[in-house]
Amino acid sequence: FRISKRIEMAEMAEIFFNKVGVILFYIAVIIYLYGDLAIYTVAVPKSIANVSCITDLHDENNVTLCWKGVSHDTAYRIFVLIYVLCIGPFVFFNAQKTTLLQICSSLLRHTSFFIMVVIAVDRIAKHTQGVPKAQDVKPVVFEKIPDFIGVSVYCFMCQHSLPSF
């Protein structure tokens, strides 16, 4: 068996599906790519804002400030703009020759994975409180649901990316 012709997913959809199936395929791909883009556009700037805004500064309305006169929300929006300006130009590049991009992506993935393992081991080693008592564990903390959803999305993205290692 030899693969002699390169076939894109859309071409495969046209081979196997009728017209309605091809349209549904394109809709599914659009939704998937939009979701991926939305996840990265929210997660990366939010993470950068959270890391760069570790402060106890508050203004007169008790709004958390990152820097003097800049709220956390404004800092997040600034980081979204920077992220879009850095990533946006890649839309106009030809993605046929991606060796350098794959090498850089692989280095970043391996580095981030290594950092996550080191941080996890460090936190496990410093954990000296023991196991909490059953009466101290709350079954649901509704204020933490956004954190739970964020961690779930992050876990999905890790699961999605780790097989490329």
GROMACS .gro file of N, CA and C in nm:
model
  495
    1PHE      N    1   0.084  -0.118   0.000
    1PHE     CA    2   0.000   0.000   0.000
    1PHE      C    3   0.088   0.123   0.000
    2ARG      N    4   0.060   0.216  -0.090
    2ARG     CA    5   0.138   0.337  -0.102
    2ARG      C    6   0.046   0.457  -0.114
    3ILE      N    7   0.076   0.560  -0.037
    3ILE     CA    8   0.000   0.684  -0.050
    3ILE      C    9   0.067   0.766  -0.158
    4SER      N   10  -0.003   0.786  -0.269
    4SER     CA   11   0.059   0.856  -0.381
    4SER      C   12  -0.004   0.993  -0.406
    5LYS      N   13  -0.115   1.022  -0.339
    5LYS     CA   14  -0.182   1.149  -0.361
    5LYS      C   15  -0.221   1.210  -0.227
    6ARG      N   16  -0.196   1.339  -0.217
    6ARG     CA   17  -0.233   1.411  -0.095
    6ARG      C   18  -0.380   1.452  -0.106
    7ILE      N   19  -0.457   1.414  -0.004
    7ILE     CA   20  -0.601   1.446  -0.005
    7ILE      C   21  -0.633   1.522   0.123
    8GLU      N   22  -0.694   1.639   0.107
    8GLU     CA   23  -0.736   1.720   0.220
    8GLU      C   24  -0.866   1.664   0.279
    9MET      N   25  -0.897   1.706   0.401
    9MET     CA   26  -1.019   1.657   0.466
    9MET      C   27  -1.144   1.696   0.387
   10ALA      N   28  -1.146   1.815   0.330
   10ALA     CA   29  -1.262   1.859   0.253
   10ALA      C   30  -1.281   1.772   0.129
   11GLU      N   31  -1.171   1.733   0.066
   11GLU     CA   32  -1.181   1.643  -0.050
   11GLU      C   33  -1.235   1.507  -0.007
   12MET      N   34  -1.191   1.460   0.110
   12MET     CA   35  -1.243   1.332   0.159
   12MET      C   36  -1.393   1.344   0.188
   13ALA      N   37  -1.435   1.456   0.243
   13ALA     CA   38  -1.578   1.477   0.270
   13ALA      C   39  -1.657   1.474   0.140
   14GLU      N   40  -1.602   1.534   0.034
   14GLU     CA   41  -1.672   1.533  -0.095
   14GLU      C   42  -1.678   1.393  -0.155
   15ILE      N   43  -1.579   1.310  -0.123
   15ILE     CA   44  -1.580   1.172  -0.172
   15ILE      C   45  -1.686   1.089  -0.100
   16PHE      N   46  -1.696   1.104   0.033
   16PHE     CA   47  -1.780   1.016   0.113
   16PHE      C   48  -1.921   1.070   0.141
   17PHE      N   49  -1.942   1.201   0.133
   17PHE     CA   50  -2.072   1.258   0.170
   17PHE      C   51  -2.142   1.316   0.049
   18ASN      N   52  -2.275   1.327   0.063
   18ASN     CA   53  -2.351   1.400  -0.039
   18ASN      C   54  -2.339   1.550  -0.011
   19LYS      N   55  -2.414   1.633  -0.085
   19LYS     CA   56  -2.401   1.778  -0.071
   19LYS      C   57  -2.434   1.826   0.070
   20VAL      N   58  -2.538   1.770   0.130
   20VAL     CA   59  -2.576   1.809   0.267
   20VAL      C   60  -2.466   1.768   0.365
   21GLY      N   61  -2.409   1.650   0.348
   21GLY     CA   62  -2.301   1.604   0.435
   21GLY      C   63  -2.178   1.693   0.426
   22VAL      N   64  -2.147   1.738   0.304
   22VAL     CA   65  -2.032   1.827   0.286
   22VAL      C   66  -2.057   1.961   0.355
   23ILE      N   67  -2.179   2.013   0.342
   23ILE     CA   68  -2.213   2.139   0.410
   23ILE      C   69  -2.204   2.121   0.561
   24LEU      N   70  -2.256   2.011   0.614
   24LEU     CA   71  -2.246   1.984   0.757
   24LEU      C   72  -2.101   1.968   0.802
   25PHE      N   73  -2.019   1.907   0.717
   25PHE     CA   74  -1.877   1.894   0.747
   25PHE      C   75  -1.813   2.032   0.761
   26TYR      N   76  -1.839   2.120   0.664
   26TYR     CA   77  -1.782   2.255   0.672
   26TYR      C   78  -1.833   2.331   0.794
   27ILE      N   79  -1.959   2.315   0.829
   27ILE     CA   80  -2.013   2.381   0.949
   27ILE      C   81  -1.942   2.329   1.073
   28ALA      N   82  -1.923   2.197   1.081
   28ALA     CA   83  -1.854   2.139   1.196
   28ALA      C   84  -1.710   2.189   1.207
   29VAL      N   85  -1.640   2.198   1.094
   29VAL     CA   86  -1.502   2.246   1.096
   29VAL      C   87  -1.497   2.394   1.137
   30ILE      N   88  -1.590   2.474   1.086
   30ILE     CA   89  -1.595   2.616   1.123
   30ILE      C   90  -1.619   2.631   1.273
   31ILE      N   91  -1.714   2.557   1.327
   31ILE     CA   92  -1.744   2.565   1.471
   31ILE      C   93  -1.623   2.520   1.553
   32TYR      N   94  -1.559   2.412   1.510
   32TYR     CA   95  -1.441   2.362   1.581
   32TYR      C   96  -1.328   2.466   1.581
   33LEU      N   97  -1.298   2.521   1.464
   33LEU     CA   98  -1.189   2.618   1.455
   33LEU      C   99  -1.222   2.747   1.530
   34TYR      N  100  -1.347   2.791   1.524
   34TYR     CA  101  -1.387   2.909   1.599
   34TYR      C  102  -1.373   2.882   1.750
   35GLY      N  103  -1.411   2.765   1.794
   35GLY     CA  104  -1.398   2.729   1.935
   35GLY      C  105  -1.252   2.726   1.979
   36ASP      N  106  -1.166   2.666   1.896
   36ASP     CA  107  -1.023   2.665   1.926
   36ASP      C  108  -0.968   2.806   1.936
   37LEU      N  109  -1.003   2.889   1.839
   37LEU     CA  110  -0.957   3.027   1.839
   37LEU      C  111  -1.007   3.102   1.962
   38ALA      N  112  -1.132   3.080   1.998
   38ALA     CA  113  -1.189   3.147   2.116
   38ALA      C  114  -1.118   3.102   2.244
   39ILE      N  115  -1.091   2.972   2.255
   39ILE     CA  116  -1.024   2.921   2.375
   39ILE      C  117  -0.886   2.983   2.389
   40TYR      N  118  -0.808   2.984   2.281
   40TYR     CA  119  -0.673   3.039   2.289
   40TYR      C  120  -0.676   3.190   2.309
   41THR      N  121  -0.770   3.260   2.245
   41THR     CA  122  -0.777   3.405   2.258
   41THR      C  123  -0.818   3.448   2.398
   42VAL      N  124  -0.889   3.363   2.469
   42VAL     CA  125  -0.927   3.394   2.607
   42VAL      C  126  -0.820   3.344   2.705
   43ALA      N  127  -0.775   3.221   2.687
   43ALA     CA  128  -0.687   3.158   2.786
   43ALA      C  129  -0.550   3.223   2.795
   44VAL      N  130  -0.489   3.252   2.681
   44VAL     CA  131  -0.352   3.308   2.684
   44VAL      C  132  -0.350   3.447   2.746
   45PRO      N  133  -0.431   3.543   2.698
   45PRO     CA  134  -0.427   3.676   2.762
   45PRO      C  135  -0.472   3.674   2.908
   46LYS      N  136  -0.569   3.588   2.942
   46LYS     CA  137  -0.613   3.580   3.082
   46LYS      C  138  -0.501   3.530   3.170
   47SER      N  139  -0.428   3.429   3.125
   47SER     CA  140  -0.316   3.377   3.202
   47SER      C  141  -0.207   3.483   3.220
   48ILE      N  142  -0.177   3.555   3.112
   48ILE     CA  143  -0.074   3.659   3.121
   48ILE      C  144  -0.121   3.770   3.215
   49ALA      N  145  -0.248   3.809   3.205
   49ALA     CA  146  -0.300   3.914   3.293
   49ALA      C  147  -0.296   3.868   3.439
   50ASN      N  148  -0.333   3.743   3.465
   50ASN     CA  149  -0.331   3.693   3.603
   50ASN      C  150  -0.190   3.689   3.659
   51VAL      N  151  -0.093   3.653   3.577
   51VAL     CA  152   0.045   3.646   3.624
   51VAL      C  153   0.104   3.785   3.644
   52SER      N  154   0.072   3.876   3.553
   52SER     CA  155   0.133   4.009   3.562
   52SER      C  156   0.059   4.102   3.657
   53CYS      N  157  -0.058   4.063   3.704
   53CYS     CA  158  -0.140   4.151   3.789
   53CYS      C  159  -0.150   4.101   3.932
   54ILE      N  160  -0.045   4.043   3.983
   54ILE     CA  161  -0.047   3.999   4.123
   54ILE      C  162  -0.020   4.121   4.209
   55THR      N  163  -0.127   4.178   4.261
   55THR     CA  164  -0.114   4.301   4.339
   55THR      C  165  -0.233   4.316   4.432
   56ASP      N  166  -0.216   4.395   4.534
   56ASP     CA  167  -0.325   4.425   4.626
   56ASP      C  168  -0.376   4.567   4.607
   57LEU      N  169  -0.343   4.630   4.495
   57LEU     CA  170  -0.388   4.766   4.469
   57LEU      C  171  -0.537   4.768   4.437
   58HIS      N  172  -0.608   4.865   4.492
   58HIS     CA  173  -0.749   4.884   4.463
   58HIS      C  174  -0.774   5.033   4.446
   59ASP      N  175  -0.868   5.069   4.359
   59ASP     CA  176  -0.904   5.209   4.346
   59ASP      C  177  -1.017   5.244   4.443
   60GLU      N  178  -1.073   5.364   4.428
   60GLU     CA  179  -1.176   5.408   4.522
   60GLU      C  180  -1.305   5.326   4.512
   61ASN      N  181  -1.327   5.257   4.399
   61ASN     CA  182  -1.445   5.172   4.381
   61ASN      C  183  -1.416   5.026   4.412
   62ASN      N  184  -1.302   4.999   4.475
   62ASN     CA  185  -1.259   4.864   4.512
   62ASN      C  186  -1.237   4.774   4.391
   63VAL      N  187  -1.196   4.833   4.279
   63VAL     CA  188  -1.161   4.758   4.159
   63VAL      C  189  -1.013   4.721   4.168
   64THR      N  190  -0.982   4.594   4.142
   64THR     CA  191  -0.844   4.549   4.149
   64THR      C  192  -0.763   4.613   4.036
   65LEU      N  193  -0.650   4.672   4.072
   65LEU     CA  194  -0.564   4.737   3.974
   65LEU      C  195  -0.440   4.652   3.949
   66CYS      N  196  -0.398   4.649   3.823
   66CYS     CA  197  -0.273   4.580   3.789
   66CYS      C  198  -0.157   4.675   3.805
   67TRP      N  199  -0.170   4.787   3.741
   67TRP     CA  200  -0.071   4.892   3.748
   67TRP      C  201  -0.146   5.018   3.787
   68LYS      N  202  -0.076   5.120   3.816
   68LYS     CA  203  -0.140   5.244   3.861
   68LYS      C  204  -0.238   5.294   3.754
   69GLY      N  205  -0.366   5.295   3.789
   69GLY     CA  206  -0.469   5.345   3.699
   69GLY      C  207  -0.521   5.244   3.597
   70VAL      N  208  -0.469   5.122   3.595
   70VAL     CA  209  -0.512   5.021   3.498
   70VAL      C  210  -0.576   4.905   3.573
   71SER      N  211  -0.703   4.880   3.545
   71SER     CA  212  -0.773   4.771   3.613
   71SER      C  213  -0.733   4.636   3.553
   72HIS      N  214  -0.768   4.530   3.623
   72HIS     CA  215  -0.739   4.394   3.575
   72HIS      C  216  -0.808   4.369   3.441
   73ASP      N  217  -0.934   4.414   3.429
   73ASP     CA  218  -1.009   4.396   3.304
   73ASP      C  219  -0.943   4.470   3.188
   74THR      N  220  -0.896   4.592   3.213
   74THR     CA  221  -0.829   4.668   3.109
   74THR      C  222  -0.698   4.602   3.070
   75ALA      N  223  -0.623   4.552   3.168
   75ALA     CA  224  -0.498   4.481   3.139
   75ALA      C  225  -0.527   4.358   3.054
   76TYR      N  226  -0.634   4.285   3.087
   76TYR     CA  227  -0.673   4.168   3.007
   76TYR      C  228  -0.700   4.209   2.863
   77ARG      N  229  -0.773   4.318   2.844
   77ARG     CA  230  -0.804   4.364   2.709
   77ARG      C  231  -0.677   4.407   2.634
   78ILE      N  232  -0.584   4.467   2.704
   78ILE     CA  233  -0.456   4.504   2.642
   78ILE      C  234  -0.382   4.378   2.596
   79PHE      N  235  -0.381   4.275   2.681
   79PHE     CA  236  -0.314   4.150   2.644
   79PHE      C  237  -0.386   4.078   2.530
   80VAL      N  238  -0.519   4.090   2.522
   80VAL     CA  239  -0.592   4.033   2.408
   80VAL      C  240  -0.547   4.102   2.280
   81LEU      N  241  -0.538   4.235   2.283
   81LEU     CA  242  -0.494   4.310   2.166
   81LEU      C  243  -0.353   4.271   2.125
   82ILE      N  244  -0.262   4.260   2.222
   82ILE     CA  245  -0.124   4.220   2.191
   82ILE      C  246  -0.122   4.080   2.132
   83TYR      N  247  -0.202   3.988   2.189
   83TYR     CA  248  -0.207   3.851   2.138
   83TYR      C  249  -0.257   3.847   1.994
   84VAL      N  250  -0.364   3.921   1.966
   84VAL     CA  251  -0.418   3.924   1.830
   84VAL      C  252  -0.317   3.984   1.734
   85LEU      N  253  -0.248   4.090   1.776
   85LEU     CA  254  -0.147   4.152   1.689
   85LEU      C  255  -0.029   4.058   1.663
   86CYS      N  256   0.005   3.974   1.761
   86CYS     CA  257   0.116   3.879   1.742
   86CYS      C  258   0.076   3.757   1.661
   87ILE      N  259  -0.044   3.706   1.683
   87ILE     CA  260  -0.088   3.584   1.616
   87ILE      C  261  -0.159   3.612   1.484
   88GLY      N  262  -0.228   3.725   1.476
   88GLY     CA  263  -0.307   3.760   1.357
   88GLY      C  264  -0.234   3.752   1.225
   89PRO      N  265  -0.111   3.802   1.216
   89PRO     CA  266  -0.042   3.797   1.086
   89PRO      C  267  -0.021   3.657   1.030
   90PHE      N  268  -0.022   3.556   1.116
   90PHE     CA  269  -0.004   3.419   1.066
   90PHE      C  270  -0.118   3.375   0.975
   91VAL      N  271  -0.230   3.445   0.979
   91VAL     CA  272  -0.343   3.414   0.891
   91VAL      C  273  -0.301   3.432   0.746
   92PHE      N  274  -0.210   3.523   0.720
   92PHE     CA  275  -0.174   3.556   0.582
   92PHE      C  276  -0.054   3.477   0.530
   93PHE      N  277   0.002   3.386   0.612
   93PHE     CA  278   0.117   3.309   0.570
   93PHE      C  279   0.074   3.179   0.503
   94ASN      N  280   0.159   3.129   0.417
   94ASN     CA  281   0.139   2.999   0.356
   94ASN      C  282   0.185   2.894   0.457
   95ALA      N  283   0.097   2.802   0.490
   95ALA     CA  284   0.128   2.702   0.593
   95ALA      C  285   0.178   2.570   0.533
   96GLN      N  286   0.236   2.574   0.414
   96GLN     CA  287   0.284   2.452   0.352
   96GLN      C  288   0.419   2.409   0.409
   97LYS      N  289   0.509   2.502   0.427
   97LYS     CA  290   0.642   2.473   0.480
   97LYS      C  291   0.644   2.515   0.626
   98THR      N  292   0.617   2.420   0.714
   98THR     CA  293   0.597   2.455   0.855
   98THR      C  294   0.704   2.395   0.946
   99THR      N  295   0.819   2.362   0.894
   99THR     CA  296   0.921   2.297   0.976
   99THR      C  297   0.963   2.384   1.093
  100LEU      N  298   0.993   2.511   1.068
  100LEU     CA  299   1.035   2.600   1.176
  100LEU      C  300   0.923   2.619   1.278
  101LEU      N  301   0.801   2.635   1.229
  101LEU     CA  302   0.686   2.650   1.318
  101LEU      C  303   0.667   2.525   1.404
  102GLN      N  304   0.684   2.407   1.345
  102GLN     CA  305   0.670   2.283   1.420
  102GLN      C  306   0.780   2.268   1.525
  103ILE      N  307   0.901   2.308   1.492
  103ILE     CA  308   1.011   2.300   1.588
  103ILE      C  309   0.985   2.394   1.705
  104CYS      N  310   0.946   2.519   1.675
  104CYS     CA  311   0.917   2.616   1.782
  104CYS      C  312   0.800   2.568   1.868
  105SER      N  313   0.695   2.518   1.804
  105SER     CA  314   0.579   2.467   1.877
  105SER      C  315   0.618   2.350   1.967
  106SER      N  316   0.699   2.260   1.914
  106SER     CA  317   0.743   2.145   1.993
  106SER      C  318   0.827   2.190   2.113
  107LEU      N  319   0.917   2.285   2.092
  107LEU     CA  320   0.998   2.336   2.203
  107LEU      C  321   0.910   2.400   2.310
  108LEU      N  322   0.812   2.480   2.269
  108LEU     CA  323   0.723   2.544   2.365
  108LEU      C  324   0.639   2.441   2.440
  109ARG      N  325   0.590   2.341   2.370
  109ARG     CA  326   0.509   2.237   2.435
  109ARG      C  327   0.591   2.159   2.537
  110HIS      N  328   0.710   2.118   2.497
  110HIS     CA  329   0.795   2.042   2.589
  110HIS      C  330   0.835   2.127   2.709
  111THR      N  331   0.868   2.254   2.685
  111THR     CA  332   0.905   2.342   2.796
  111THR      C  333   0.789   2.361   2.892
  112SER      N  334   0.670   2.389   2.838
  112SER     CA  335   0.553   2.410   2.926
  112SER      C  336   0.518   2.281   3.002
  113PHE      N  337   0.529   2.167   2.937
  113PHE     CA  338   0.500   2.041   3.004
  113PHE      C  339   0.600   2.018   3.117
  114PHE      N  340   0.728   2.043   3.091
  114PHE     CA  341   0.831   2.027   3.193
  114PHE      C  342   0.806   2.122   3.311
  115ILE      N  343   0.770   2.246   3.282
  115ILE     CA  344   0.742   2.343   3.388
  115ILE      C  345   0.622   2.298   3.471
  116MET      N  346   0.517   2.246   3.405
  116MET     CA  347   0.400   2.198   3.479
  116MET      C  348   0.437   2.082   3.572
  117VAL      N  349   0.521   1.992   3.525
  117VAL     CA  350   0.563   1.879   3.608
  117VAL      C  351   0.644   1.929   3.727
  118VAL      N  352   0.736   2.022   3.703
  118VAL     CA  353   0.819   2.076   3.812
  118VAL      C  354   0.732   2.147   3.915
  119ILE      N  355   0.637   2.229   3.870
  119ILE     CA  356   0.549   2.300   3.964
  119ILE      C  357   0.464   2.201   4.043
  120ALA      N  358   0.411   2.098   3.976
  120ALA     CA  359   0.330   1.998   4.046
  120ALA      C  360   0.411   1.925   4.152
  121VAL      N  361   0.533   1.883   4.117
  121VAL     CA  362   0.619   1.813   4.214
  121VAL      C  363   0.652   1.906   4.330
  122ASP      N  364   0.681   2.031   4.301
  122ASP     CA  365   0.712   2.128   4.407
  122ASP      C  366   0.592   2.145   4.501
  123ARG      N  367   0.474   2.159   4.447
  123ARG     CA  368   0.355   2.176   4.531
  123ARG      C  369   0.324   2.050   4.612
  124ILE      N  370   0.346   1.934   4.552
  124ILE     CA  371   0.323   1.809   4.626
  124ILE      C  372   0.424   1.798   4.740
  125ALA      N  373   0.549   1.835   4.713
  125ALA     CA  374   0.653   1.826   4.816
  125ALA      C  375   0.627   1.925   4.930
  126LYS      N  376   0.569   2.040   4.902
  126LYS     CA  377   0.543   2.141   5.006
  126LYS      C  378   0.411   2.118   5.078
  127HIS      N  379   0.330   2.026   5.031
  127HIS     CA  380   0.199   2.001   5.092
  127HIS      C  381   0.218   1.930   5.226
  128THR      N  382   0.196   2.005   5.335
  128THR     CA  383   0.218   1.948   5.468
  128THR      C  384   0.091   1.948   5.552
  129GLN      N  385  -0.021   1.991   5.495
  129GLN     CA  386  -0.143   2.005   5.575
  129GLN      C  387  -0.213   1.872   5.599
  130GLY      N  388  -0.183   1.773   5.524
  130GLY     CA  389  -0.251   1.645   5.540
  130GLY      C  390  -0.384   1.642   5.468
  131VAL      N  391  -0.458   1.536   5.489
  131VAL     CA  392  -0.587   1.518   5.424
  131VAL      C  393  -0.692   1.594   5.504
  132PRO      N  394  -0.778   1.674   5.435
  132PRO     CA  395  -0.881   1.748   5.509
  132PRO      C  396  -0.986   1.653   5.566
  133LYS      N  397  -1.047   1.695   5.676
  133LYS     CA  398  -1.153   1.615   5.736
  133LYS      C  399  -1.279   1.626   5.652
  134ALA      N  400  -1.362   1.522   5.657
  134ALA     CA  401  -1.482   1.516   5.574
  134ALA      C  402  -1.574   1.635   5.599
  135GLN      N  403  -1.589   1.680   5.723
  135GLN     CA  404  -1.680   1.790   5.753
  135GLN      C  405  -1.626   1.924   5.701
  136ASP      N  406  -1.497   1.932   5.668
  136ASP     CA  407  -1.440   2.055   5.616
  136ASP      C  408  -1.451   2.067   5.465
  137VAL      N  409  -1.486   1.959   5.397
  137VAL     CA  410  -1.495   1.958   5.252
  137VAL      C  411  -1.636   1.998   5.210
  138LYS      N  412  -1.646   2.105   5.130
  138LYS     CA  413  -1.775   2.151   5.080
  138LYS      C  414  -1.805   2.076   4.951
  139PRO      N  415  -1.928   2.025   4.935
  139PRO     CA  416  -1.959   1.949   4.813
  139PRO      C  417  -1.955   2.035   4.687
  140VAL      N  418  -2.006   2.159   4.694
  140VAL     CA  419  -2.006   2.248   4.578
  140VAL      C  420  -1.979   2.390   4.627
  141VAL      N  421  -1.883   2.453   4.566
  141VAL     CA  422  -1.855   2.594   4.593
  141VAL      C  423  -1.886   2.669   4.464
  142PHE      N  424  -2.004   2.732   4.459
  142PHE     CA  425  -2.052   2.791   4.335
  142PHE      C  426  -1.961   2.903   4.284
  143GLU      N  427  -1.891   2.971   4.372
  143GLU     CA  428  -1.802   3.079   4.329
  143GLU      C  429  -1.684   3.027   4.248
  144LYS      N  430  -1.654   2.899   4.263
  144LYS     CA  431  -1.538   2.840   4.196
  144LYS      C  432  -1.575   2.773   4.063
  145ILE      N  433  -1.702   2.778   4.023
  145ILE     CA  434  -1.743   2.713   3.897
  145ILE      C  435  -1.669   2.770   3.777
  146PRO      N  436  -1.650   2.905   3.766
  146PRO     CA  437  -1.570   2.954   3.652
  146PRO      C  438  -1.428   2.898   3.651
  147ASP      N  439  -1.367   2.884   3.769
  147ASP     CA  440  -1.233   2.823   3.775
  147ASP      C  441  -1.238   2.678   3.729
  148PHE      N  442  -1.343   2.606   3.770
  148PHE     CA  443  -1.360   2.467   3.730
  148PHE      C  444  -1.373   2.455   3.578
  149ILE      N  445  -1.452   2.543   3.518
  149ILE     CA  446  -1.469   2.539   3.373
  149ILE      C  447  -1.337   2.572   3.303
  150GLY      N  448  -1.264   2.671   3.356
  150GLY     CA  449  -1.134   2.706   3.298
  150GLY      C  450  -1.036   2.592   3.306
  151VAL      N  451  -1.031   2.525   3.419
  151VAL     CA  452  -0.941   2.410   3.435
  151VAL      C  453  -0.983   2.297   3.342
  152SER      N  454  -1.113   2.278   3.326
  152SER     CA  455  -1.163   2.173   3.236
  152SER      C  456  -1.120   2.200   3.093
  153VAL      N  457  -1.134   2.325   3.049
  153VAL     CA  458  -1.092   2.361   2.913
  153VAL      C  459  -0.942   2.342   2.899
  154TYR      N  460  -0.866   2.384   3.000
  154TYR     CA  461  -0.721   2.369   2.995
  154TYR      C  462  -0.683   2.221   2.989
  155CYS      N  463  -0.750   2.137   3.068
  155CYS     CA  464  -0.723   1.993   3.063
  155CYS      C  465  -0.753   1.935   2.926
  156PHE      N  466  -0.863   1.982   2.866
  156PHE     CA  467  -0.897   1.935   2.732
  156PHE      C  468  -0.788   1.975   2.633
  157MET      N  469  -0.742   2.099   2.643
  157MET     CA  470  -0.640   2.145   2.549
  157MET      C  471  -0.509   2.068   2.569
  158CYS      N  472  -0.475   2.037   2.694
  158CYS     CA  473  -0.355   1.955   2.719
  158CYS      C  474  -0.372   1.816   2.659
  159GLN      N  475  -0.490   1.756   2.682
  159GLN     CA  476  -0.518   1.623   2.628
  159GLN      C  477  -0.514   1.627   2.476
  160HIS      N  478  -0.556   1.739   2.420
  160HIS     CA  479  -0.559   1.755   2.275
  160HIS      C  480  -0.416   1.769   2.220
  161SER      N  481  -0.327   1.834   2.298
  161SER     CA  482  -0.193   1.863   2.248
  161SER      C  483  -0.088   1.759   2.288
  162LEU      N  484  -0.105   1.692   2.401
  162LEU     CA  485  -0.002   1.600   2.449
  162LEU      C  486   0.029   1.484   2.356
  163PRO      N  487  -0.068   1.431   2.280
  163PRO     CA  488  -0.031   1.321   2.190
  163PRO      C  489   0.075   1.360   2.087
  164SER      N  490   0.091   1.490   2.058
  164SER     CA  491   0.192   1.530   1.962
  164SER      C  492   0.334   1.517   2.017
  165PHE      N  493   0.347   1.497   2.150
  165PHE     CA  494   0.480   1.474   2.207
  165PHE      C  495   0.537   1.345   2.152
   0.00000   0.00000   0.00000
